[in-house]
Amino acid sequence: MSTTGFDLVVVSNRLPVDMQQDASGAISWTRSPGGLVTALDPIMKGAEGAWVGWSGAPDFAPEPFDADGTFLVPVPLSEGEIQRYYEGFSNDTLWPLYHDVITPPAYHRTWWDSYRAVNERFAEAAVAQAAEGATIWVHDYQLQLVPALIRQLRPDVRIGYFHHIPFPPFELFQQLPWRRQVIDGLLGADVVGFQRRSDATNFMNCVRRLTAVKPRTNIFSVHSDNGARRLVKAAAFPISIDSHSFDRLAHTDAVKKRAEEIRSDLGDPDVIMLGVDRLDYTKGIRHRIKAYGEILEDGRIDAASTTLIQVASPSRENVKAYRDLRQQVEILVGRINGEYGEIGHSTIHYLHHSYPQDEMAALYLAADVMLVTSLRDGMNLVAKEYVAARHDLGGALVLSEFTGAADELGGAILVNPHDIDGMKDAIVHAANMPSAEARRRMRRLRRKVMHDDVNKWAHNFLASLEDIGQRNEHNGAYAPTVTSAAEPVPAGSTAGGAS
Ligand code: G6P
C-alpha cells in the first residue's frame, strides 16, 4: 500500500473474492466471477486501487491484503448485523421495495439502525484508504448512505455511486420511513448512476418531492456547507459484461465439446430451453415454468423432444420470501416432471447450484432458447452473457420487458411475464424460429453486446465523475452537503409508520 493512500477506492457490500477454508482451517481467496471485478481490474491496478467490502462470513475481517494487484480491505459484520443490515434492511426492505413490491417490504426500525451503523463503518473504512483528492466509487443499494457520510468525513474526494438495481417511482419509494435520509445519502455523490433512464428520472422525482432541491435537468446543484453550490449528476450508465472474454471462452474447444456433451447427455432433444437465475422472486421463474407447463399441456411442443434446464443458484436463504419461493418452484417442477417425464427423460432439469463460467458458456451454447422472464430486473446480465456466447449466431433470446436489458437488446423477443398467453406464444415462436430470422436477430444482439462492454461502462462512468468533479473543484464546492432545512411532506405521507 502507498503511504499516502489510494487514488481509487471501490466500495461494495461484498469483496470481489470468495473465501475458501480447507480441512485444516487454512483460508484462501478466489476472485469471484463477474463483470464488475473484471472491468475494474485494469483500472484498479493502474490507479493504485483499493476495494472495501465484507468477506461474506460473520465476524471475519482479516487484515487488508493484496490480491492480484488490488488491495482488499475487509469490513466486519457481526451475526446480528448480517440479520438486520444485510438480510433485513437490504434484502427484505429495500430489495422488494425497489422491485415493484413483488413481495411486501418489511419496515423495522432496528433494521434501519443497523443499516445506518454499517454504512458508517463502510464510509470510515473507505476514507481511511483514500489519498488526498482520491476518487471513491460506491456500489449498490446496501450502501446508499455512504456517499454523504464520506463527504462529511472527507470533503476533498470525488464520490461516485452506482445503483445496480431498479430505482422505484416516488409513489412506491414514499413508503420508506427513512426516504429522506436515503435521498440525502445519495446526494452526497457527484455522480449518481443508474441502469436505465427511467431509474434516473424516478430518483430525480424523489429528490424533487422530498427535498428543497428541484432538479430541472440531470445535472443540478445542491448546497454545500461552505455556502458554495455543488453539482450532482444523475444519469443512466447501463452496465454490461466482459463480452470479449465471454466470447473467447465460448470459442474454446473445451466449451464447444462440453456443449455437445450436454446435448447428448440430455438424449439429444430437438429443443433445449434454458433459464439461469439466482433463485429470487424478481426473476419470474414461476411464471416461466407455468408457461412452459401449459405449452406442454396444450401439445404445442412435444414433451418427449424438449428439455428445459433451469439453473437456480441458491440465494439469501435466510430470508423467508426466498425459502417460500424455493418451495413453490420445486413443487411446480415436480408436478410438471411427474406429468410429462419418462424414464430416462425429465422435461425439466432443475439445478439448485452455481456453476463456473466455462460450464455456463457451454450451457448457453447448447441452448436453443434462452428464457429471461424477470418481473423486474435492474439489468440482467445473463441475457448479455447468452448473446456473447453465441458466436455461431444460433439460439433465440426471450426477454422480459421489465429488465434494463430490454431497453438495449432490440433483437430479443420481448415478453410481458404477467401475460402467460403472450409468453407462451413467444416461447413457441422462439422454439420454431426459422434460422434466417434467428441469425438476423442474434447478429443485431451481438453488435450491441460486443460493442458496449463493461469496460466501456466503467470508463463512461469514471469520465462523467471526472467531469463533474473538476467542475465542483473549480467552483470550490467540495464541502458537506445540506440540501434544505425542511422536508416538504407530500400528501398521504407514511413517515413514522415503522414497526
Ligand atoms: C444483485 C445485487 C448485488 C448483489 C447480488 C447478489 O445483483 O445488485 O449487489 O451482490 O445481487 O446478491 P447477494 O445478496 O448474494 O450479494
Tab-separated table of N, CA and C and ligand atoms in Angstrom, residues 13-14 86 91 95 140-142 164-165 278 315-316, ligand 1:
chain	number	residue	atom	x	y	z
A	13	ASN	N	-20.820	-3.974	-1.021
A	13	ASN	CA	-21.170	-4.787	0.140
A	13	ASN	C	-20.249	-5.993	0.259
A	14	ARG	N	-20.058	-6.695	-0.877
A	14	ARG	CA	-19.168	-7.858	-0.842
A	14	ARG	C	-17.838	-7.519	-1.490
A	86	TYR	N	-28.061	-6.814	6.397
A	86	TYR	CA	-27.972	-7.488	5.093
A	86	TYR	C	-29.277	-8.219	4.751
A	91	ASN	N	-32.217	-6.704	2.118
A	91	ASN	CA	-32.872	-7.702	1.266
A	91	ASN	C	-34.310	-8.039	1.618
A	95	TRP	N	-34.830	-4.341	-1.128
A	95	TRP	CA	-34.908	-5.176	-2.341
A	95	TRP	C	-36.357	-5.279	-2.848
A	140	ASP	N	-24.157	0.193	-5.071
A	140	ASP	CA	-25.417	-0.502	-4.814
A	140	ASP	C	-26.167	-0.156	-3.519
A	141	TYR	N	-27.412	-0.688	-3.530
A	141	TYR	CA	-28.449	-0.296	-2.574
A	141	TYR	C	-28.100	-0.587	-1.114
A	142	GLN	N	-27.153	-1.489	-0.886
A	142	GLN	CA	-26.791	-1.785	0.511
A	142	GLN	C	-26.067	-0.585	1.146
A	164	HIS	N	-27.142	-0.650	-8.871
A	164	HIS	CA	-27.229	-1.780	-9.807
A	164	HIS	C	-28.653	-2.285	-10.014
A	165	ILE	N	-29.559	-1.907	-9.144
A	165	ILE	CA	-30.930	-2.445	-9.221
A	165	ILE	C	-31.881	-1.312	-9.633
A	278	ARG	N	-30.398	-16.344	-10.139
A	278	ARG	CA	-30.390	-16.567	-8.698
A	278	ARG	C	-31.831	-16.920	-8.354
A	315	SER	N	-29.693	-18.446	-3.085
A	315	SER	CA	-29.503	-17.036	-2.754
A	315	SER	C	-30.298	-16.668	-1.501
A	316	ARG	N	-29.692	-15.931	-0.587
A	316	ARG	CA	-30.355	-15.282	0.558
A	316	ARG	C	-31.330	-16.223	1.268
B	1	G6P	C1	-27.719	-8.284	-7.169
B	1	G6P	C2	-27.244	-7.022	-6.461
B	1	G6P	C3	-25.826	-7.171	-5.950
B	1	G6P	C4	-25.689	-8.447	-5.153
B	1	G6P	C5	-26.128	-9.646	-5.988
B	1	G6P	C6	-26.036	-10.975	-5.230
B	1	G6P	O1	-27.079	-8.405	-8.390
B	1	G6P	O2	-27.358	-5.902	-7.302
B	1	G6P	O3	-25.472	-6.064	-5.154
B	1	G6P	O4	-24.367	-8.622	-4.700
B	1	G6P	O5	-27.464	-9.440	-6.389
B	1	G6P	O6	-26.730	-10.905	-4.030
B	1	G6P	P1	-26.056	-11.153	-2.614
B	1	G6P	O7	-27.104	-10.757	-1.632
B	1	G6P	O8	-25.709	-12.599	-2.575
B	1	G6P	O9	-24.811	-10.288	-2.542
